[in-house]
Short mmCIF file of C-alpha atoms and ligand atoms in Angstrom, two decimals:
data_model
loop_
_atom_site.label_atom_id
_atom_site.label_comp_id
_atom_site.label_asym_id
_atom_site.label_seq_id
_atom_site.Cartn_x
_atom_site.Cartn_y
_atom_site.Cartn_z
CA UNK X 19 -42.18 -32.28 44.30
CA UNK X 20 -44.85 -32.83 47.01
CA UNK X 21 -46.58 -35.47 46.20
CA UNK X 22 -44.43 -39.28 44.61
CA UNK X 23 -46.66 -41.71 42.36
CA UNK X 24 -45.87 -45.39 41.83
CA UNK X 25 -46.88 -47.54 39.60
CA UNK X 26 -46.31 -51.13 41.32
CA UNK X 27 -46.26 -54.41 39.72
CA UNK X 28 -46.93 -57.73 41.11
CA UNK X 29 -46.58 -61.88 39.89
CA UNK X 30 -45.06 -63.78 42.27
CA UNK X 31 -47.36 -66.41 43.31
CA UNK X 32 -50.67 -66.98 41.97
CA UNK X 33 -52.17 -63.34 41.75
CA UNK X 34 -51.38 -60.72 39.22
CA UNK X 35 -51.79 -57.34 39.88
CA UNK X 36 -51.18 -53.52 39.06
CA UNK X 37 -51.82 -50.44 41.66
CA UNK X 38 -50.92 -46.72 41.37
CA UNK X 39 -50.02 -45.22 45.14
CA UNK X 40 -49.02 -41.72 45.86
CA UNK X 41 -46.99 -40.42 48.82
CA UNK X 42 -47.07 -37.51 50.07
CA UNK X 43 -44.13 -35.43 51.70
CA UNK X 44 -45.46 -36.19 55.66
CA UNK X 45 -45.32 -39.73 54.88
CA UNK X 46 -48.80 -40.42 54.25
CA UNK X 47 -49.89 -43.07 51.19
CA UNK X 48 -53.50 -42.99 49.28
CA UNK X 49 -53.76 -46.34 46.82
CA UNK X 50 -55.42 -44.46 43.80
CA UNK X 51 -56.34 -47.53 41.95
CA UNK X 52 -55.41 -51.01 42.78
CA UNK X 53 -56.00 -53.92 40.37
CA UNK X 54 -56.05 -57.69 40.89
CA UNK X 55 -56.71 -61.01 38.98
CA UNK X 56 -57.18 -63.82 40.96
CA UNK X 57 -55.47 -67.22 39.30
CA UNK X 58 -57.47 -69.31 41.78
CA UNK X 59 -59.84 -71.33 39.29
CA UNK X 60 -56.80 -71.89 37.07
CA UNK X 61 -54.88 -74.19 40.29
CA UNK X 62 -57.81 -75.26 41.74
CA UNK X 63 -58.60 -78.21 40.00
CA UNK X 64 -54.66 -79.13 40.80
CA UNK X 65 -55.26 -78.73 44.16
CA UNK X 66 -52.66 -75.98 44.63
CA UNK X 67 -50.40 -73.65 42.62
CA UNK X 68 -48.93 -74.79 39.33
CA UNK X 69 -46.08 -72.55 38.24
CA UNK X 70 -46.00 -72.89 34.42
CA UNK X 71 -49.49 -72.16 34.08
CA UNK X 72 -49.21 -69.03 37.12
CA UNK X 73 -46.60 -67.68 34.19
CA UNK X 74 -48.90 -68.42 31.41
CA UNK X 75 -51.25 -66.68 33.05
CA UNK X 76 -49.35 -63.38 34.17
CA UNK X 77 -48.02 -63.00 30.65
CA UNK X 78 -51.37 -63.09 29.50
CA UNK X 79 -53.12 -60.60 32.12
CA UNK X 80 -50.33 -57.96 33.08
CA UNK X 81 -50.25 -55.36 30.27
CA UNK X 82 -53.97 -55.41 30.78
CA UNK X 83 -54.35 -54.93 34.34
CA UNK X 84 -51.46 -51.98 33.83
CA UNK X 85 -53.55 -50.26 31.07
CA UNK X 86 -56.36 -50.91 33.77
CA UNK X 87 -54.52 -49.67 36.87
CA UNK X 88 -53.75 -46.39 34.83
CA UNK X 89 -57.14 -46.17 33.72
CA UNK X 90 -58.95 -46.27 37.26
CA UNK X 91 -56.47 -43.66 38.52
CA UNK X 92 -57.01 -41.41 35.25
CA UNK X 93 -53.42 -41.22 34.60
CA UNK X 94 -50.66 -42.16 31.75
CA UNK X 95 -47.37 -43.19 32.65
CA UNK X 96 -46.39 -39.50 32.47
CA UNK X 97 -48.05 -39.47 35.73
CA UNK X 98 -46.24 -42.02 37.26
CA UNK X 99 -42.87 -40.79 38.98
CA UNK X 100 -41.21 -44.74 39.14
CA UNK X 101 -41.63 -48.08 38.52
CA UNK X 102 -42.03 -50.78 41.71
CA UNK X 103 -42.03 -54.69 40.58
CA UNK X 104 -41.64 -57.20 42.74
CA UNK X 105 -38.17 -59.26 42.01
CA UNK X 106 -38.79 -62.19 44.83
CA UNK X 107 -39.09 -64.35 46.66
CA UNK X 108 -41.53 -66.20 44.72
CA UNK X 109 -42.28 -68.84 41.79
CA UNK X 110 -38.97 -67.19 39.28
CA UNK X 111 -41.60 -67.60 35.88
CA UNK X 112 -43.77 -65.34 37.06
CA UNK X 113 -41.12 -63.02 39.13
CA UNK X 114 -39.34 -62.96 35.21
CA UNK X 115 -42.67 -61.77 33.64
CA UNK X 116 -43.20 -58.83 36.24
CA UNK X 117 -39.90 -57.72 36.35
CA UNK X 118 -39.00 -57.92 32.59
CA UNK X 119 -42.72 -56.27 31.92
CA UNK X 120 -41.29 -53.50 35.14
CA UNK X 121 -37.92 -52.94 32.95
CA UNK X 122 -39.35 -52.50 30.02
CA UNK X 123 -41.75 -49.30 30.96
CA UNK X 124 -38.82 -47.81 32.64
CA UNK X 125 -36.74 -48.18 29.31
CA UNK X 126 -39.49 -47.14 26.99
CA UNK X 127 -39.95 -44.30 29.81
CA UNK X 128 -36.81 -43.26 31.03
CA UNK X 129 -38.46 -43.45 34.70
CA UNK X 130 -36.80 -45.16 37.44
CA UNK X 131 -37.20 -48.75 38.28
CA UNK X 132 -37.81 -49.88 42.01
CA UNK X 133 -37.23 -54.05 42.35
CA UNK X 134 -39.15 -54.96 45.54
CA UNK X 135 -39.04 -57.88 47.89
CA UNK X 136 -42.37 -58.54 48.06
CA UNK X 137 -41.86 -59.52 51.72
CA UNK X 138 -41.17 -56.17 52.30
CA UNK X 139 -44.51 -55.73 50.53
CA UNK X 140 -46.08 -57.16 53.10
CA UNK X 141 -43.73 -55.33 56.18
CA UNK X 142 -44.60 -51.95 55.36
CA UNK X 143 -48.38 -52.24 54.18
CA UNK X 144 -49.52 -51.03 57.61
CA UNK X 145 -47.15 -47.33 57.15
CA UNK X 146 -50.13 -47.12 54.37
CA UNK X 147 -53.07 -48.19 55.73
CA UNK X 148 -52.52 -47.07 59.55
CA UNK X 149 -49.61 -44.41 59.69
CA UNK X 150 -47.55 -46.90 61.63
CA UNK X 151 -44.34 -45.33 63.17
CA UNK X 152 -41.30 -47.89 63.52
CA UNK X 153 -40.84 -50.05 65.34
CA UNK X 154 -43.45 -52.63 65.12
CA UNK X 155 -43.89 -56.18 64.97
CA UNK X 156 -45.43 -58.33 61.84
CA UNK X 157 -46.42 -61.72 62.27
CA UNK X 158 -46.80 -62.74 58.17
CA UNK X 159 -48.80 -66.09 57.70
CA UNK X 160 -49.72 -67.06 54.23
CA UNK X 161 -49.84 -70.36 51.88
CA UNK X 162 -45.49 -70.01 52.48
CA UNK X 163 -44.44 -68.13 54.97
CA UNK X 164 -45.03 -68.09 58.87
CA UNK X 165 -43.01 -65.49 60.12
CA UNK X 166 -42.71 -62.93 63.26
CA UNK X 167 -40.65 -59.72 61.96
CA UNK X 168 -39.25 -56.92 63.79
CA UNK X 169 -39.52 -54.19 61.35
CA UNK X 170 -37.00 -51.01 62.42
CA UNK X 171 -37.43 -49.16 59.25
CA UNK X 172 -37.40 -49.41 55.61
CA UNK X 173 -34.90 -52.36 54.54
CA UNK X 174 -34.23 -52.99 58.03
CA UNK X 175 -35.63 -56.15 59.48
CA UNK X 176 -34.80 -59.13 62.10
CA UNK X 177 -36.48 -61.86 61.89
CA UNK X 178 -37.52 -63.28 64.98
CA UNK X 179 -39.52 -66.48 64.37
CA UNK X 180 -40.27 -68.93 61.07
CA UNK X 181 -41.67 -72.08 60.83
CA UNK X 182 -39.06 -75.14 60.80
CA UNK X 183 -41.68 -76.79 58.72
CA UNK X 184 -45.12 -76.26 56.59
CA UNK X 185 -46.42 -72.56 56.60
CA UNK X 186 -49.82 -71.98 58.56
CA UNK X 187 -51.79 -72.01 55.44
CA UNK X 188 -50.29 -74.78 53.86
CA UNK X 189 -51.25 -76.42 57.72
CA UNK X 190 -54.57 -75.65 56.50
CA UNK X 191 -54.57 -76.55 53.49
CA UNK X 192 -53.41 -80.10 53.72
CA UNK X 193 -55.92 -80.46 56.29
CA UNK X 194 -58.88 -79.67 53.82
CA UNK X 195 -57.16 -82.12 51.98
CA UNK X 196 -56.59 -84.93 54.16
CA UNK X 197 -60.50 -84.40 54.97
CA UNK X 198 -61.68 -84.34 51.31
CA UNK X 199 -62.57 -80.43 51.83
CA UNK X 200 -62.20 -78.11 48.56
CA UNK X 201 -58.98 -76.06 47.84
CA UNK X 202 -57.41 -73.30 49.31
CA UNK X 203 -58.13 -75.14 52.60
CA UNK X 204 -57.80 -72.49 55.14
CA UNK X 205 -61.97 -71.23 54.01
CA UNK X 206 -63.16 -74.26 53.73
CA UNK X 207 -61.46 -75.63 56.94
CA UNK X 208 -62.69 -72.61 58.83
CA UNK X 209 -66.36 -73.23 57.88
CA UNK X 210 -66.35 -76.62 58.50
CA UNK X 211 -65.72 -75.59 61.95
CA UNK X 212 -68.24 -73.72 62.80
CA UNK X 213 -70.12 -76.32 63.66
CA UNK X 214 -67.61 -78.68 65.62
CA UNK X 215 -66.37 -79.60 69.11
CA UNK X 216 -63.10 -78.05 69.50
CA UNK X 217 -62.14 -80.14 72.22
CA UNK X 218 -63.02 -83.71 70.84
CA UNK X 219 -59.41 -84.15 69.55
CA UNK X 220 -55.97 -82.95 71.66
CA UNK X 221 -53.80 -82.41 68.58
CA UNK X 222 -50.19 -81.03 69.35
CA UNK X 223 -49.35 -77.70 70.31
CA UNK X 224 -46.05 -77.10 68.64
CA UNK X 225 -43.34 -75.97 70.21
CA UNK X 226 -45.43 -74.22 72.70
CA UNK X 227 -43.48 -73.84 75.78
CA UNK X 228 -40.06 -73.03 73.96
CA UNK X 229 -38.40 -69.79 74.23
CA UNK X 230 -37.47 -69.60 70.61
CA UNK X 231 -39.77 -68.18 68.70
CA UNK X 232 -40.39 -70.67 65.85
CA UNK X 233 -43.26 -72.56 64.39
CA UNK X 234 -43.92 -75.81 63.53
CA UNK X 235 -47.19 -77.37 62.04
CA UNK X 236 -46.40 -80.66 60.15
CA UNK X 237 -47.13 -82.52 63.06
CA UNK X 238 -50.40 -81.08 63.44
CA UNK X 239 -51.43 -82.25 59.68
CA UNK X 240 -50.14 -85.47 61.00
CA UNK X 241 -52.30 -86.01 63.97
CA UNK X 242 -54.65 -85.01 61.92
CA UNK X 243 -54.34 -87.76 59.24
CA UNK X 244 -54.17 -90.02 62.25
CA UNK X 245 -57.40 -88.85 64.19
CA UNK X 246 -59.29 -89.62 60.50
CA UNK X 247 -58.28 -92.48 59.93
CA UNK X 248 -58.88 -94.14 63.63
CA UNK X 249 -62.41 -92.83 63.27
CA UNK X 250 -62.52 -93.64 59.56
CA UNK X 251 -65.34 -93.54 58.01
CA UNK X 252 -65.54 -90.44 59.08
CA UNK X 253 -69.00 -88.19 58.93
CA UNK X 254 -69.66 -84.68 58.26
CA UNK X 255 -69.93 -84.64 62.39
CA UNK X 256 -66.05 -86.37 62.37
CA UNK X 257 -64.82 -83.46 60.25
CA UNK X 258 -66.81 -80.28 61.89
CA UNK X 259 -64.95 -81.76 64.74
CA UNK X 260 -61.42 -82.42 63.62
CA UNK X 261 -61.75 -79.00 62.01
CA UNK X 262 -62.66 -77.28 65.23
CA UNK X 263 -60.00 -78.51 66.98
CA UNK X 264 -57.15 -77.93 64.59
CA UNK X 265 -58.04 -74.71 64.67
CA UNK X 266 -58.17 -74.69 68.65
CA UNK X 267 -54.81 -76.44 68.76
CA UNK X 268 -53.51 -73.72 65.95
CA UNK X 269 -54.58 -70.57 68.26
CA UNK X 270 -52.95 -72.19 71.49
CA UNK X 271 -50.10 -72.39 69.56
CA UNK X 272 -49.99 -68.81 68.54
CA UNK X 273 -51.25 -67.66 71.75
CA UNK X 274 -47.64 -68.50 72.93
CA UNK X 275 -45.70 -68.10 70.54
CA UNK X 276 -46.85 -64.70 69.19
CA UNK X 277 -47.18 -63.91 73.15
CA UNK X 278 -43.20 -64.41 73.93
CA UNK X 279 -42.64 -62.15 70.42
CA UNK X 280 -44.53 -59.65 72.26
CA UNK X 281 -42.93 -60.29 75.76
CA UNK X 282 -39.49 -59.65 73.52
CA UNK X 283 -40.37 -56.41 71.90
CA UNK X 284 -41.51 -54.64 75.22
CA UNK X 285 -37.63 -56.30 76.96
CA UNK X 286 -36.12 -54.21 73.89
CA UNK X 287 -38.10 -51.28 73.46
CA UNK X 288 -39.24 -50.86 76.87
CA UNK X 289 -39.47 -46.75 76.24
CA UNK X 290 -41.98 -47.27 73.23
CA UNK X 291 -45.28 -45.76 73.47
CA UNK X 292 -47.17 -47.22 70.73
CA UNK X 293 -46.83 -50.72 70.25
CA UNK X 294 -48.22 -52.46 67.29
CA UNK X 295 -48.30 -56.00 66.23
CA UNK X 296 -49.46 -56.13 62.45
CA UNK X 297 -50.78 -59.27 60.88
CA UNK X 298 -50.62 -60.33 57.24
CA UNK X 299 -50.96 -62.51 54.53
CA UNK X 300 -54.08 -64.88 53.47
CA UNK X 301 -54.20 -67.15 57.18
CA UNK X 302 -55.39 -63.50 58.46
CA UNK X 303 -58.87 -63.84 57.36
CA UNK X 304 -59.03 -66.60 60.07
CA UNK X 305 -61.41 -65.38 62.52
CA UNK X 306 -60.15 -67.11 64.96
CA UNK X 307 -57.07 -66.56 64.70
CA UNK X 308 -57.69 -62.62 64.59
CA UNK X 309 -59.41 -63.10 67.84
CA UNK X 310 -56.50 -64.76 69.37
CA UNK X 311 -54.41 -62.24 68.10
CA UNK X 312 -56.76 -59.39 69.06
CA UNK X 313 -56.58 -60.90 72.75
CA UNK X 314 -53.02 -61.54 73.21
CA UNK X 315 -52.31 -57.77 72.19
CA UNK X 316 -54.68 -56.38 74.75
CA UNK X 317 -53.37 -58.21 77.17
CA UNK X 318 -49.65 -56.97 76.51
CA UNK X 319 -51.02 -53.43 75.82
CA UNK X 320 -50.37 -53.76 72.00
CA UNK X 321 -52.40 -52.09 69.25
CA UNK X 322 -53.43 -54.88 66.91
CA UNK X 323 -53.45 -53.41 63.35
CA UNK X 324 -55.25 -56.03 60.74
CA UNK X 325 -55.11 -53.82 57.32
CA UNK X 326 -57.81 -54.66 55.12
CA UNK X 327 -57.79 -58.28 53.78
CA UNK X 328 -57.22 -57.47 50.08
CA UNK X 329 -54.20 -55.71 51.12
CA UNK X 330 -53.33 -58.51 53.38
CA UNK X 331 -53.02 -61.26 50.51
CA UNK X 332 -51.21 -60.47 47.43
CA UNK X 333 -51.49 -57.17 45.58
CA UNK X 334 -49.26 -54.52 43.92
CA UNK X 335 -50.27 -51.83 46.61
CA UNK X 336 -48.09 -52.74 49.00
CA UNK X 337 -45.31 -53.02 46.04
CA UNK X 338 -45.87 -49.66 44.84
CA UNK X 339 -45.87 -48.35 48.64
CA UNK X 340 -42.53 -50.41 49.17
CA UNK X 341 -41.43 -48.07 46.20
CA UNK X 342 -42.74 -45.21 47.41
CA UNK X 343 -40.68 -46.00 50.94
CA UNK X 344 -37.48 -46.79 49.50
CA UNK X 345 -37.47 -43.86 47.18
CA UNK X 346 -38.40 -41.59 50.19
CA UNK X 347 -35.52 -42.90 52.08
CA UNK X 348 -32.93 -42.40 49.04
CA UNK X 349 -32.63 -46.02 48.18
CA UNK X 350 -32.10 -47.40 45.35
CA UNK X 351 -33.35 -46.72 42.16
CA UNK X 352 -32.34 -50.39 40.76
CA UNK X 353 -30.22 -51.12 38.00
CA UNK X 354 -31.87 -52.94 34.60
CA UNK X 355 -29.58 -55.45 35.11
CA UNK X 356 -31.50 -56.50 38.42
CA UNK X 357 -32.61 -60.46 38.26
CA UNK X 358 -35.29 -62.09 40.02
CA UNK X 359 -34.12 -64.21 43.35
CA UNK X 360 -36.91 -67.14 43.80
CA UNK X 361 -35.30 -66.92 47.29
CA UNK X 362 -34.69 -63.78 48.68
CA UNK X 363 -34.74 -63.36 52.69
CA UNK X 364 -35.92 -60.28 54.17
CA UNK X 365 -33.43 -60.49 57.08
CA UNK X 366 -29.79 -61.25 55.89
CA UNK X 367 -28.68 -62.22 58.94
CA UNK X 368 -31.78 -65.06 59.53
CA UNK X 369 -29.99 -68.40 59.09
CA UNK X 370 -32.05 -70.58 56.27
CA UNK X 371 -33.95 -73.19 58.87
CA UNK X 372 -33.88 -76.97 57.81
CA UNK X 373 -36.84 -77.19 55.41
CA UNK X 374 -38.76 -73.91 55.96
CA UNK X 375 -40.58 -72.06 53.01
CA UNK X 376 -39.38 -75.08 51.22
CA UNK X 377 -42.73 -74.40 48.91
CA UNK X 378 -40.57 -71.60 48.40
CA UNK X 379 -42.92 -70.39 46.28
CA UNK X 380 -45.62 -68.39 48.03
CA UNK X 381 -45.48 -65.02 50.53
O1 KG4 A 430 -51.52 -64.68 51.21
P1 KG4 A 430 -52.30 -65.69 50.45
O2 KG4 A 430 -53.58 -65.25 49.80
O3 KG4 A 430 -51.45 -66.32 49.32
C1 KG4 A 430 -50.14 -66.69 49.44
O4 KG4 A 430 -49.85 -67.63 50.22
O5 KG4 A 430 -49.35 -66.03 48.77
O6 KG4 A 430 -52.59 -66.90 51.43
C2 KG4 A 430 -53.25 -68.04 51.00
C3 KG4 A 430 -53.34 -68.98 52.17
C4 KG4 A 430 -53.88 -70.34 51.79
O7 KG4 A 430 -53.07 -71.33 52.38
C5 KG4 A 430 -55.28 -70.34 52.38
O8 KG4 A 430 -55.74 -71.63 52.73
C6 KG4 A 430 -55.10 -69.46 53.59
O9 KG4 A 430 -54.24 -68.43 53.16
N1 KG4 A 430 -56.38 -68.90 54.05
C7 KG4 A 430 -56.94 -69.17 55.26
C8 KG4 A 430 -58.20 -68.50 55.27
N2 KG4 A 430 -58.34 -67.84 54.08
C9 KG4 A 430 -57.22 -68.10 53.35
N3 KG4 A 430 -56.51 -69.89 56.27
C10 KG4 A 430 -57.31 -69.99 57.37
N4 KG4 A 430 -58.52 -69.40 57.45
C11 KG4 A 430 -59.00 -68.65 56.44
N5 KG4 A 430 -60.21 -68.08 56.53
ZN1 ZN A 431 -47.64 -62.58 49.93
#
């Protein structure tokens, strides 16, 4: 057989989604169709993502968005060669509704099941989109995670940095908040600082300095509080400004920190000829942040691959890819006795850092 299809399966946070992938046998991917409902207006009145209703809501869109999925690539299940669902880490109501809805084709279909860490989602989304050879490095930065990755191959990870405290996004998005700006912050935050002085406030650079290669941003939200209220009441000037220079103090901090990762891959691969540093997850659409990211790659001679930004925040593409991988290399097919893990780290050797990804909920 030439040519693998997938059909892959994602609810783990607050997006629900179906995609059919192929592979073919030199290793290169085409997304064929590639479906997603956004549960956005559903949280945002909450202010952020509730998990009983993100269940509710996957229960009630997934068979369609499957029937969809199949529909947009003109195929039936007989089409599809496995099954790829993502089985953590994530919010475990929605994980359960994926995964049982995942289980239950590949009974009714005798095809084989494929239960995905959707972190790994995220790893190997640029082997799709780019071609990327291994190794490379992934910095992931989303509403919960912040996290550099070495990625050596398929199920083989180290992770090199995560954040001690609040993810990037959620950075953002408790700024917005703090500042009376609409939910998910990170837009909204970025906007707002368009028009602001970036260097009317010095907020903390976290960390920067250290030779680990952590992250920390709750202290950031917190000088941010601070700066407000000392100015309080504050004007649509205040916040351009406070805006601006969160975001200033944000890519100084990732400047150095994402600049020792790279210093650290070329000490340990110092015979690889392609180097790539891959970014994912929602933060990415920062354009700032790109830029920062674009810059410290040149200047270490690294390609900087940003995939496409619907297939940097959630979607069953990547899933159905991770399937495609992991069947290619001869592992798994999973077992229908395969639960959900609400926590499930992509490195097993990463030690669980005091109160990171304690949203736990989000990738
Ligand atoms: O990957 P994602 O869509 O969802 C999960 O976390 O799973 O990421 C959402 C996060 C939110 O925290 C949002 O505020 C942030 O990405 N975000 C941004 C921007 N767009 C989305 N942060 C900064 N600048 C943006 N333009
Ligand atoms: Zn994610």
């Amino acid at each position: 057989m030439s040519v693998s299809r997938v059909l892959g399966i994602e609810t783990s946070c607050d997006e629900t989604a179906a995609s059919v992938v192929e592979r073919a046998a030199d290793g290169s991917g085409r997304i064929i169709s590639d479906v997603v409902l956004s549960q956005l207006e559903e949280h945002s009145v909450y202010g952020g993502v509730v998990p009983e209703i993100a269940a509710r809501a996957h229960v009630e869109a997934l068979d369609t968005l499957i029937a969809e999925a199949l529909h947009r690539a003109d195929m039936t299940l007989d089409d599809i060669d496995a099954i790829a669902a993502t089985s953590g880490p994530g919010l475990i109501g929605g994980l359960l509704v994926g995964l049982m809805t995942g289980k239950a084709i590949s009974m009714a279909t005798g095809k084989p099941l494929y239960a995905i860490n959707h972190l790994e989602g995220h790893a190997l989304t640029a082997r799709l989109t780019d071609g990327l050879a291994f190794p490379y490095l992934l910095l992931l930065v989303s509403g919960g995670h912040t996290q550099l990755i070495l990625v050596k191959g398929v199920g083989d990870y180290e992770r090199w940095g995560t954040t001690i405290d609040d993810a990037l996004g959620e950075a953002f998005d408790k700024t917005a908040k703090l500042l009376g700006l609409p939910y998910p912050g990170g837009p909204a935050v970025e906007k707002a600082a368009r028009d602001g002085n970036p260097e009317r406030f010095m907020f903390p650079r976290p960390l920067v300095g250290e030779a680990r290669l952590d992250f920390s941003f709750s202290g950031l939200k917190t000088a941010v509080r601070q700066a407000a209220e000392s100015i309080a009441p504050i004007s649509d000037q205040d916040i351009a400004d406070i805006c601006a220079s969160f975001q200033n103090a944000v890519s100084r901090t990732m400047r150095d920190r994402i600049g020792r990762g790279l210093q650290r891959f070329k000490e340990r691969f110092p015979e690889a000829a392609d180097r790539a540093l891959v970014v994912a997850g929602g933060v990415a659409a920062n354009r700032e942040l790109r830029e920062t990211l674009q810059e410290i790659s040149d200047k270490n001679r690294f390609r900087f691959i940003a995939p496409p930004m619907a297939l940097c925040t959630d979607n069953a593409a990547m899933i159905a890819w991770a399937g495609l991988e992991r069947m290619a290399e001869g592992f798994g097919p999973d077992d229908l006795t395969v639960a959900p893990r609400s926590r499930w780290p992509l490195d097993h050797n990463a030690q669980s850092l005091l109160g990171s990804g304690k949203r736990g909920a989000k990738a």
